[in-house]
PDB file of N, CA and C in Angstrom:
ATOM      1  N   MET A 462     -15.887 -90.098 110.074  1.00  0.00           N
ATOM      2  CA  MET A 462     -15.995 -89.322 111.143  1.00  0.00           C
ATOM      3  C   MET A 462     -14.891 -89.464 112.009  1.00  0.00           C
ATOM      4  N   SER A 463     -14.401 -88.388 112.531  1.00  0.00           N
ATOM      5  CA  SER A 463     -13.258 -88.456 113.512  1.00  0.00           C
ATOM      6  C   SER A 463     -13.511 -87.445 114.611  1.00  0.00           C
ATOM      7  N   SER A 464     -12.800 -87.766 115.700  1.00  0.00           N
ATOM      8  CA  SER A 464     -12.923 -86.858 116.807  1.00  0.00           C
ATOM      9  C   SER A 464     -11.708 -86.967 117.755  1.00  0.00           C
ATOM     10  N   ILE A 465     -11.312 -85.916 118.395  1.00  0.00           N
ATOM     11  CA  ILE A 465     -10.244 -85.832 119.386  1.00  0.00           C
ATOM     12  C   ILE A 465     -10.781 -85.932 120.737  1.00  0.00           C
ATOM     13  N   ASP A 466     -10.146 -86.912 121.386  1.00  0.00           N
ATOM     14  CA  ASP A 466     -10.662 -87.135 122.754  1.00  0.00           C
ATOM     15  C   ASP A 466      -9.891 -86.216 123.786  1.00  0.00           C
ATOM     16  N   GLU A 467     -10.334 -85.012 123.919  1.00  0.00           N
ATOM     17  CA  GLU A 467      -9.501 -84.036 124.867  1.00  0.00           C
ATOM     18  C   GLU A 467      -9.744 -84.562 126.298  1.00  0.00           C
ATOM     19  N   GLU A 468     -10.583 -85.410 126.631  1.00  0.00           N
ATOM     20  CA  GLU A 468     -10.715 -85.963 127.966  1.00  0.00           C
ATOM     21  C   GLU A 468      -9.817 -87.202 128.446  1.00  0.00           C
ATOM     22  N   SER A 469      -9.124 -87.589 127.149  1.00  0.00           N
ATOM     23  CA  SER A 469      -8.052 -88.602 127.547  1.00  0.00           C
ATOM     24  C   SER A 469      -7.177 -88.465 128.569  1.00  0.00           C
ATOM     25  N   ASP A 470      -6.765 -89.503 129.335  1.00  0.00           N
ATOM     26  CA  ASP A 470      -5.738 -89.101 130.431  1.00  0.00           C
ATOM     27  C   ASP A 470      -4.391 -88.648 129.690  1.00  0.00           C
ATOM     28  N   LEU A 471      -4.067 -89.126 128.512  1.00  0.00           N
ATOM     29  CA  LEU A 471      -2.977 -88.510 127.936  1.00  0.00           C
ATOM     30  C   LEU A 471      -2.972 -87.176 127.518  1.00  0.00           C
ATOM     31  N   ALA A 472      -4.261 -86.737 127.179  1.00  0.00           N
ATOM     32  CA  ALA A 472      -4.393 -85.337 126.592  1.00  0.00           C
ATOM     33  C   ALA A 472      -3.760 -84.201 127.507  1.00  0.00           C
ATOM     34  N   HIS A 473      -3.784 -84.497 128.692  1.00  0.00           N
ATOM     35  CA  HIS A 473      -3.374 -83.421 129.643  1.00  0.00           C
ATOM     36  C   HIS A 473      -1.997 -83.622 130.323  1.00  0.00           C
ATOM     37  N   THR A 474      -1.258 -84.798 129.917  1.00  0.00           N
ATOM     38  CA  THR A 474      -0.144 -84.989 130.537  1.00  0.00           C
ATOM     39  C   THR A 474       1.045 -85.013 129.524  1.00  0.00           C
ATOM     40  N   THR A 475       0.723 -85.250 128.395  1.00  0.00           N
ATOM     41  CA  THR A 475       1.717 -85.239 127.223  1.00  0.00           C
ATOM     42  C   THR A 475       1.421 -84.574 126.032  1.00  0.00           C
ATOM     43  N   ASP A 476       2.161 -84.533 125.063  1.00  0.00           N
ATOM     44  CA  ASP A 476       1.774 -83.929 123.777  1.00  0.00           C
ATOM     45  C   ASP A 476       0.978 -84.893 122.894  1.00  0.00           C
ATOM     46  N   MET A 477       0.476 -85.949 123.368  1.00  0.00           N
ATOM     47  CA  MET A 477      -0.344 -86.842 122.674  1.00  0.00           C
ATOM     48  C   MET A 477      -1.714 -86.770 123.017  1.00  0.00           C
ATOM     49  N   VAL A 478      -2.472 -87.027 122.082  1.00  0.00           N
ATOM     50  CA  VAL A 478      -4.012 -87.015 122.281  1.00  0.00           C
ATOM     51  C   VAL A 478      -4.569 -88.228 121.557  1.00  0.00           C
ATOM     52  N   SER A 479      -5.707 -88.576 121.945  1.00  0.00           N
ATOM     53  CA  SER A 479      -6.290 -89.797 121.333  1.00  0.00           C
ATOM     54  C   SER A 479      -7.268 -89.292 120.191  1.00  0.00           C
ATOM     55  N   LEU A 480      -7.213 -89.903 119.101  1.00  0.00           N
ATOM     56  CA  LEU A 480      -8.051 -89.605 117.892  1.00  0.00           C
ATOM     57  C   LEU A 480      -8.827 -90.792 117.552  1.00  0.00           C
ATOM     58  N   THR A 481     -10.119 -90.680 117.347  1.00  0.00           N
ATOM     59  CA  THR A 481     -10.914 -91.835 116.925  1.00  0.00           C
ATOM     60  C   THR A 481     -11.389 -91.663 115.372  1.00  0.00           C
ATOM     61  N   VAL A 482     -10.999 -92.750 114.520  1.00  0.00           N
ATOM     62  CA  VAL A 482     -11.370 -92.367 113.183  1.00  0.00           C
ATOM     63  C   VAL A 482     -12.170 -93.812 112.791  1.00  0.00           C
ATOM     64  N   GLU A 483     -13.007 -93.796 111.823  1.00  0.00           N
ATOM     65  CA  GLU A 483     -13.613 -94.826 111.080  1.00  0.00           C
ATOM     66  C   GLU A 483     -12.584 -95.292 109.948  1.00  0.00           C
ATOM     67  N   LEU A 484     -12.347 -96.489 109.955  1.00  0.00           N
ATOM     68  CA  LEU A 484     -11.585 -97.017 108.813  1.00  0.00           C
ATOM     69  C   LEU A 484     -12.176 -98.330 108.394  1.00  0.00           C
ATOM     70  N   PRO A 485     -11.782 -98.664 107.085  1.00  0.00           N
ATOM     71  CA  PRO A 485     -12.498-100.068 106.598  1.00  0.00           C
ATOM     72  C   PRO A 485     -11.990-101.201 107.309  1.00  0.00           C
ATOM     73  N   ARG A 486     -12.763-101.997 107.701  1.00  0.00           N
ATOM     74  CA  ARG A 486     -12.352-103.261 108.541  1.00  0.00           C
ATOM     75  C   ARG A 486     -11.271-103.930 107.910  1.00  0.00           C
ATOM     76  N   ALA A 487     -11.136-104.122 106.543  1.00  0.00           N
ATOM     77  CA  ALA A 487      -9.984-104.758 106.049  1.00  0.00           C
ATOM     78  C   ALA A 487      -8.687-103.988 106.268  1.00  0.00           C
ATOM     79  N   LEU A 488      -8.680-102.775 106.273  1.00  0.00           N
ATOM     80  CA  LEU A 488      -7.455-102.027 106.567  1.00  0.00           C
ATOM     81  C   LEU A 488      -6.981-102.171 108.113  1.00  0.00           C
ATOM     82  N   VAL A 489      -7.942-102.137 108.889  1.00  0.00           N
ATOM     83  CA  VAL A 489      -7.656-102.437 110.383  1.00  0.00           C
ATOM     84  C   VAL A 489      -7.111-103.724 110.533  1.00  0.00           C
ATOM     85  N   GLU A 490      -7.738-104.689 109.897  1.00  0.00           N
ATOM     86  CA  GLU A 490      -7.113-106.071 110.137  1.00  0.00           C
ATOM     87  C   GLU A 490      -5.924-106.239 109.582  1.00  0.00           C
ATOM     88  N   ARG A 491      -5.392-105.604 108.454  1.00  0.00           N
ATOM     89  CA  ARG A 491      -4.090-105.685 107.947  1.00  0.00           C
ATOM     90  C   ARG A 491      -3.084-104.952 108.882  1.00  0.00           C
ATOM     91  N   LEU A 492      -3.662-103.835 109.547  1.00  0.00           N
ATOM     92  CA  LEU A 492      -2.806-103.080 110.414  1.00  0.00           C
ATOM     93  C   LEU A 492      -2.498-103.911 111.642  1.00  0.00           C
ATOM     94  N   SER A 493      -3.605-104.470 112.017  1.00  0.00           N
ATOM     95  CA  SER A 493      -3.504-105.304 113.292  1.00  0.00           C
ATOM     96  C   SER A 493      -2.576-106.522 113.084  1.00  0.00           C
ATOM     97  N   GLU A 494      -2.633-107.216 112.062  1.00  0.00           N
ATOM     98  CA  GLU A 494      -1.737-108.262 111.596  1.00  0.00           C
ATOM     99  C   GLU A 494      -0.299-107.856 111.586  1.00  0.00           C
ATOM    100  N   LEU A 495      -0.173-106.778 110.977  1.00  0.00           N
ATOM    101  CA  LEU A 495       1.320-106.157 110.768  1.00  0.00           C
ATOM    102  C   LEU A 495       1.877-105.965 112.180  1.00  0.00           C
ATOM    103  N   ALA A 496       1.072-105.271 113.136  1.00  0.00           N
ATOM    104  CA  ALA A 496       1.389-104.983 114.373  1.00  0.00           C
ATOM    105  C   ALA A 496       1.754-106.181 115.292  1.00  0.00           C
ATOM    106  N   SER A 497       1.045-107.200 115.005  1.00  0.00           N
ATOM    107  CA  SER A 497       1.175-108.553 115.757  1.00  0.00           C
ATOM    108  C   SER A 497       2.508-109.235 115.382  1.00  0.00           C
ATOM    109  N   ARG A 498       2.911-108.883 114.238  1.00  0.00           N
ATOM    110  CA  ARG A 498       4.254-109.487 113.680  1.00  0.00           C
ATOM    111  C   ARG A 498       5.621-108.659 113.979  1.00  0.00           C
ATOM    112  N   THR A 499       5.399-107.405 114.539  1.00  0.00           N
ATOM    113  CA  THR A 499       6.467-106.563 114.804  1.00  0.00           C
ATOM    114  C   THR A 499       6.447-106.093 116.155  1.00  0.00           C
ATOM    115  N   THR A 500       7.369-105.219 116.588  1.00  0.00           N
ATOM    116  CA  THR A 500       7.537-104.496 117.814  1.00  0.00           C
ATOM    117  C   THR A 500       6.707-103.244 117.830  1.00  0.00           C
ATOM    118  N   TRP A 501       6.122-102.841 116.710  1.00  0.00           N
ATOM    119  CA  TRP A 501       5.343-101.491 116.722  1.00  0.00           C
ATOM    120  C   TRP A 501       3.932-101.902 116.972  1.00  0.00           C
ATOM    121  N   ASP A 502       3.264-100.875 117.632  1.00  0.00           N
ATOM    122  CA  ASP A 502       1.867-101.097 117.825  1.00  0.00           C
ATOM    123  C   ASP A 502       0.984-100.304 116.682  1.00  0.00           C
ATOM    124  N   MET A 503      -0.171-100.526 116.701  1.00  0.00           N
ATOM    125  CA  MET A 503      -1.022 -99.948 115.454  1.00  0.00           C
ATOM    126  C   MET A 503      -0.913 -98.468 115.616  1.00  0.00           C
ATOM    127  N   SER A 504      -0.926 -97.740 116.797  1.00  0.00           N
ATOM    128  CA  SER A 504      -0.824 -96.406 116.958  1.00  0.00           C
ATOM    129  C   SER A 504       0.377 -95.869 116.339  1.00  0.00           C
ATOM    130  N   ARG A 505       1.437 -96.504 116.587  1.00  0.00           N
ATOM    131  CA  ARG A 505       2.769 -96.179 115.999  1.00  0.00           C
ATOM    132  C   ARG A 505       2.713 -96.171 114.368  1.00  0.00           C
ATOM    133  N   TYR A 506       2.289 -97.283 113.813  1.00  0.00           N
ATOM    134  CA  TYR A 506       2.108 -97.289 112.431  1.00  0.00           C
ATOM    135  C   TYR A 506       1.203 -96.273 111.749  1.00  0.00           C
ATOM    136  N   VAL A 507       0.017 -96.019 112.561  1.00  0.00           N
ATOM    137  CA  VAL A 507      -0.829 -94.852 111.970  1.00  0.00           C
ATOM    138  C   VAL A 507      -0.065 -93.490 112.025  1.00  0.00           C
ATOM    139  N   SER A 508       0.532 -93.333 113.232  1.00  0.00           N
ATOM    140  CA  SER A 508       1.387 -92.131 113.393  1.00  0.00           C
ATOM    141  C   SER A 508       2.435 -91.869 112.171  1.00  0.00           C
ATOM    142  N   GLU A 509       3.141 -92.860 112.050  1.00  0.00           N
ATOM    143  CA  GLU A 509       4.159 -92.723 111.047  1.00  0.00           C
ATOM    144  C   GLU A 509       3.652 -92.591 109.648  1.00  0.00           C
ATOM    145  N   ALA A 510       2.563 -93.179 109.348  1.00  0.00           N
ATOM    146  CA  ALA A 510       1.983 -92.994 108.125  1.00  0.00           C
ATOM    147  C   ALA A 510       1.312 -91.588 107.963  1.00  0.00           C
ATOM    148  N   LEU A 511       0.614 -91.128 108.866  1.00  0.00           N
ATOM    149  CA  LEU A 511       0.035 -89.822 108.764  1.00  0.00           C
ATOM    150  C   LEU A 511       1.183 -88.765 108.893  1.00  0.00           C
ATOM    151  N   THR A 512       2.316 -88.935 109.493  1.00  0.00           N
ATOM    152  CA  THR A 512       3.271 -87.946 109.503  1.00  0.00           C
ATOM    153  C   THR A 512       3.781 -87.806 108.023  1.00  0.00           C
ATOM    154  N   GLY A 513       4.156 -88.813 107.329  1.00  0.00           N
ATOM    155  CA  GLY A 513       4.614 -88.728 106.012  1.00  0.00           C
ATOM    156  C   GLY A 513       3.584 -88.131 105.067  1.00  0.00           C
ATOM    157  N   TYR A 514       2.351 -88.690 105.240  1.00  0.00           N
ATOM    158  CA  TYR A 514       1.315 -88.224 104.351  1.00  0.00           C
ATOM    159  C   TYR A 514       1.040 -86.759 104.530  1.00  0.00           C
ATOM    160  N   LEU A 515       0.892 -86.321 105.643  1.00  0.00           N
ATOM    161  CA  LEU A 515       0.700 -84.832 106.103  1.00  0.00           C
ATOM    162  C   LEU A 515       1.903 -83.992 105.496  1.00  0.00           C
ATOM    163  N   HIS A 516       3.061 -84.316 105.617  1.00  0.00           N
ATOM    164  CA  HIS A 516       4.349 -83.717 105.211  1.00  0.00           C
ATOM    165  C   HIS A 516       4.284 -83.564 103.596  1.00  0.00           C
ATOM    166  N   SER A 517       3.897 -84.505 103.018  1.00  0.00           N
ATOM    167  CA  SER A 517       3.845 -84.568 101.496  1.00  0.00           C
ATOM    168  C   SER A 517       2.650 -83.675 100.980  1.00  0.00           C
ATOM    169  N   HIS A 518       1.487 -83.883 101.482  1.00  0.00           N
ATOM    170  CA  HIS A 518       0.468 -82.941 101.084  1.00  0.00           C
ATOM    171  C   HIS A 518       0.556 -81.541 101.594  1.00  0.00           C
ATOM    172  N   GLU A 519       1.022 -81.086 102.679  1.00  0.00           N
ATOM    173  CA  GLU A 519       1.324 -79.782 103.144  1.00  0.00           C
ATOM    174  C   GLU A 519       2.291 -79.182 102.127  1.00  0.00           C
ATOM    175  N   ARG A 520       3.381 -79.831 101.677  1.00  0.00           N
ATOM    176  CA  ARG A 520       4.385 -79.295 100.812  1.00  0.00           C
ATOM    177  C   ARG A 520       3.717 -79.161  99.405  1.00  0.00           C
ATOM    178  N   GLU A 521       3.000 -80.094  98.990  1.00  0.00           N
ATOM    179  CA  GLU A 521       2.180 -79.933  97.635  1.00  0.00           C
ATOM    180  C   GLU A 521       1.331 -78.699  97.691  1.00  0.00           C
ATOM    181  N   LEU A 522       0.484 -78.621  98.827  1.00  0.00           N
ATOM    182  CA  LEU A 522      -0.353 -77.466  98.812  1.00  0.00           C
ATOM    183  C   LEU A 522       0.370 -76.121  98.956  1.00  0.00           C
ATOM    184  N   ALA A 523       1.428 -76.077  99.567  1.00  0.00           N
ATOM    185  CA  ALA A 523       2.152 -74.872  99.729  1.00  0.00           C
ATOM    186  C   ALA A 523       2.735 -74.402  98.304  1.00  0.00           C
ATOM    187  N   MET A 524       3.204 -75.353  97.594  1.00  0.00           N
ATOM    188  CA  MET A 524       3.613 -75.097  96.202  1.00  0.00           C
ATOM    189  C   MET A 524       2.430 -74.680  95.092  1.00  0.00           C
ATOM    190  N   THR A 525       1.402 -75.344  95.425  1.00  0.00           N
ATOM    191  CA  THR A 525       0.147 -74.775  94.581  1.00  0.00           C
ATOM    192  C   THR A 525      -0.282 -73.407  94.950  1.00  0.00           C
ATOM    193  N   GLU A 526      -0.381 -73.153  96.328  1.00  0.00           N
ATOM    194  CA  GLU A 526      -0.547 -71.728  96.846  1.00  0.00           C
ATOM    195  C   GLU A 526       0.424 -70.703  96.170  1.00  0.00           C
ATOM    196  N   ALA A 527       1.651 -71.149  96.188  1.00  0.00           N
ATOM    197  CA  ALA A 527       2.763 -70.211  95.878  1.00  0.00           C
ATOM    198  C   ALA A 527       2.515 -69.883  94.274  1.00  0.00           C
ATOM    199  N   THR A 528       2.271 -70.998  93.386  1.00  0.00           N
ATOM    200  CA  THR A 528       2.095 -70.783  92.097  1.00  0.00           C
ATOM    201  C   THR A 528       0.863 -69.898  91.741  1.00  0.00           C
ATOM    202  N   ILE A 529      -0.367 -70.155  92.446  1.00  0.00           N
ATOM    203  CA  ILE A 529      -1.434 -69.298  92.258  1.00  0.00           C
ATOM    204  C   ILE A 529      -1.153 -67.826  92.653  1.00  0.00           C
ATOM    205  N   ALA A 530      -0.534 -67.548  93.723  1.00  0.00           N
ATOM    206  CA  ALA A 530      -0.140 -66.225  94.195  1.00  0.00           C
ATOM    207  C   ALA A 530       0.826 -65.529  93.033  1.00  0.00           C
ATOM    208  N   GLU A 531       1.722 -66.250  92.573  1.00  0.00           N
ATOM    209  CA  GLU A 531       2.470 -65.833  91.451  1.00  0.00           C
ATOM    210  C   GLU A 531       1.687 -65.366  90.137  1.00  0.00           C
ATOM    211  N   LEU A 532       0.763 -66.330  89.795  1.00  0.00           N
ATOM    212  CA  LEU A 532      -0.101 -66.006  88.642  1.00  0.00           C
ATOM    213  C   LEU A 532      -1.029 -64.771  88.997  1.00  0.00           C
ATOM    214  N   ASP A 533      -1.587 -64.716  90.230  1.00  0.00           N
ATOM    215  CA  ASP A 533      -2.424 -63.495  90.700  1.00  0.00           C
ATOM    216  C   ASP A 533      -1.518 -62.296  90.521  1.00  0.00           C
ATOM    217  N   ALA A 534      -0.338 -62.390  90.806  1.00  0.00           N
ATOM    218  CA  ALA A 534       0.487 -61.145  90.809  1.00  0.00           C
ATOM    219  C   ALA A 534       1.104 -60.856  89.359  1.00  0.00           C
ATOM    220  N   GLY A 535       0.481 -61.531  88.353  1.00  0.00           N
ATOM    221  CA  GLY A 535       0.915 -61.258  86.898  1.00  0.00           C
ATOM    222  C   GLY A 535       1.950 -62.086  86.392  1.00  0.00           C
ATOM    223  N   GLY A 536       2.334 -63.107  87.074  1.00  0.00           N
ATOM    224  CA  GLY A 536       3.358 -63.955  86.667  1.00  0.00           C
ATOM    225  C   GLY A 536       3.064 -64.547  85.249  1.00  0.00           C
ATOM    226  N   PRO A 537       4.101 -65.139  84.580  1.00  0.00           N
ATOM    227  CA  PRO A 537       4.071 -65.495  83.179  1.00  0.00           C
ATOM    228  C   PRO A 537       3.045 -66.814  83.046  1.00  0.00           C
ATOM    229  N   THR A 538       2.277 -66.745  81.897  1.00  0.00           N
ATOM    230  CA  THR A 538       1.406 -67.841  81.591  1.00  0.00           C
ATOM    231  C   THR A 538       1.717 -68.307  80.233  1.00  0.00           C
ATOM    232  N   TYR A 539       1.434 -69.472  79.783  1.00  0.00           N
ATOM    233  CA  TYR A 539       1.778 -70.121  78.462  1.00  0.00           C
ATOM    234  C   TYR A 539       0.539 -70.866  78.003  1.00  0.00           C
ATOM    235  N   SER A 540       0.258 -70.828  76.701  1.00  0.00           N
ATOM    236  CA  SER A 540      -0.875 -71.471  76.245  1.00  0.00           C
ATOM    237  C   SER A 540      -0.545 -73.132  76.182  1.00  0.00           C
ATOM    238  N   HIS A 541      -1.637 -73.744  76.075  1.00  0.00           N
ATOM    239  CA  HIS A 541      -1.588 -75.187  76.045  1.00  0.00           C
ATOM    240  C   HIS A 541      -0.708 -75.397  74.791  1.00  0.00           C
ATOM    241  N   GLU A 542      -0.986 -74.714  73.680  1.00  0.00           N
ATOM    242  CA  GLU A 542      -0.398 -74.952  72.378  1.00  0.00           C
ATOM    243  C   GLU A 542       1.158 -74.767  72.478  1.00  0.00           C
ATOM    244  N   GLU A 543       1.554 -73.551  73.137  1.00  0.00           N
ATOM    245  CA  GLU A 543       3.004 -73.270  73.441  1.00  0.00           C
ATOM    246  C   GLU A 543       3.628 -74.448  74.107  1.00  0.00           C
ATOM    247  N   ALA A 544       3.126 -74.835  75.182  1.00  0.00           N
ATOM    248  CA  ALA A 544       3.721 -75.761  76.117  1.00  0.00           C
ATOM    249  C   ALA A 544       3.794 -77.241  75.399  1.00  0.00           C
ATOM    250  N   MET A 545       2.723 -77.513  74.572  1.00  0.00           N
ATOM    251  CA  MET A 545       2.779 -78.825  73.771  1.00  0.00           C
ATOM    252  C   MET A 545       3.714 -78.797  72.718  1.00  0.00           C
ATOM    253  N   ALA A 546       3.794 -77.690  72.030  1.00  0.00           N
ATOM    254  CA  ALA A 546       4.905 -77.510  70.889  1.00  0.00           C
ATOM    255  C   ALA A 546       6.242 -77.762  71.571  1.00  0.00           C
ATOM    256  N   TRP A 547       6.608 -77.074  72.589  1.00  0.00           N
ATOM    257  CA  TRP A 547       7.867 -77.194  73.347  1.00  0.00           C
ATOM    258  C   TRP A 547       8.188 -78.659  73.668  1.00  0.00           C
ATOM    259  N   MET A 548       7.170 -79.311  74.464  1.00  0.00           N
ATOM    260  CA  MET A 548       7.474 -80.621  74.817  1.00  0.00           C
ATOM    261  C   MET A 548       7.569 -81.590  73.712  1.00  0.00           C
ATOM    262  N   GLU A 549       6.778 -81.431  72.684  1.00  0.00           N
ATOM    263  CA  GLU A 549       6.854 -82.330  71.388  1.00  0.00           C
ATOM    264  C   GLU A 549       8.237 -82.255  70.807  1.00  0.00           C
ATOM    265  N   SER A 550       8.997 -81.088  70.925  1.00  0.00           N
ATOM    266  CA  SER A 550      10.136 -80.951  70.313  1.00  0.00           C
ATOM    267  C   SER A 550      11.377 -81.517  71.029  1.00  0.00           C
ATOM    268  N   TRP A 551      11.196 -81.892  72.252  1.00  0.00           N
ATOM    269  CA  TRP A 551      12.219 -82.476  73.035  1.00  0.00           C
ATOM    270  C   TRP A 551      12.802 -83.594  72.450  1.00  0.00           C
ATOM    271  N   GLY A 552      14.097 -83.684  72.279  1.00  0.00           N
ATOM    272  CA  GLY A 552      14.788 -84.758  71.662  1.00  0.00           C
ATOM    273  C   GLY A 552      15.092 -84.802  70.227  1.00  0.00           C
ATOM    274  N   THR A 553      14.343 -83.789  69.636  1.00  0.00           N
ATOM    275  CA  THR A 553      14.499 -83.558  68.138  1.00  0.00           C
ATOM    276  C   THR A 553      15.558 -82.690  67.783  1.00  0.00           C
ATOM    277  N   PRO A 554      16.044 -82.740  66.496  1.00  0.00           N
ATOM    278  CA  PRO A 554      17.125 -81.730  66.024  1.00  0.00           C
ATOM    279  C   PRO A 554      16.693 -80.243  66.197  1.00  0.00           C
ATOM    280  N   ASP A 555      15.336 -79.977  66.055  1.00  0.00           N
ATOM    281  CA  ASP A 555      14.869 -78.671  66.148  1.00  0.00           C
ATOM    282  C   ASP A 555      14.039 -78.391  67.479  1.00  0.00           C
ATOM    283  N   GLU A 556      14.858 -78.785  68.517  1.00  0.00           N
ATOM    284  CA  GLU A 556      14.141 -78.696  69.840  1.00  0.00           C
ATOM    285  C   GLU A 556      13.929 -77.175  70.123  1.00  0.00           C
ATOM    286  N   LEU A 557      12.735 -76.812  70.608  1.00  0.00           N
ATOM    287  CA  LEU A 557      12.396 -75.400  70.883  1.00  0.00           C
ATOM    288  C   LEU A 557      12.975 -74.993  72.225  1.00  0.00           C
ATOM    289  N   PRO A 558      13.245 -73.657  72.497  1.00  0.00           N
ATOM    290  CA  PRO A 558      13.541 -73.231  73.756  1.00  0.00           C
ATOM    291  C   PRO A 558      12.284 -73.202  74.572  1.00  0.00           C
ATOM    292  N   GLN A 559      12.435 -73.219  75.858  1.00  0.00           N
ATOM    293  CA  GLN A 559      11.356 -73.266  76.939  1.00  0.00           C
ATOM    294  C   GLN A 559      10.531 -71.945  76.641  1.00  0.00           C
ATOM    295  N   PRO A 560       9.212 -72.061  76.545  1.00  0.00           N
ATOM    296  CA  PRO A 560       8.369 -70.834  76.344  1.00  0.00           C
ATOM    297  C   PRO A 560       8.650 -69.830  77.530  1.00  0.00           C
ATOM    298  N   GLY A 561       8.559 -68.570  77.136  1.00  0.00           N
ATOM    299  CA  GLY A 561       8.767 -67.421  77.831  1.00  0.00           C
ATOM    300  C   GLY A 561       9.874 -66.697  77.714  1.00  0.00           C
TER     301      GLY A 561
END
């Protein structure tokens, strides 16, 4: 369960908002230990981790959506057998050309 605290003092004065999430205790303990040994606080670690995670998954989702749109528009498809035959020929003297 998560929630955004729009009533937070920071919510109206900066671009930052408070977010409450439930995490496994062991993860929070690891995060707390890491923060206590560095100059970063827990919020900064979580923000950095989420920024990277979201960027990666947004890019992956965009590529998946583009591929589905291409297929929906009649883009090329290949059978499993064609793809496997091509891949299994890699590095052999009789390497097959890419299907299509």
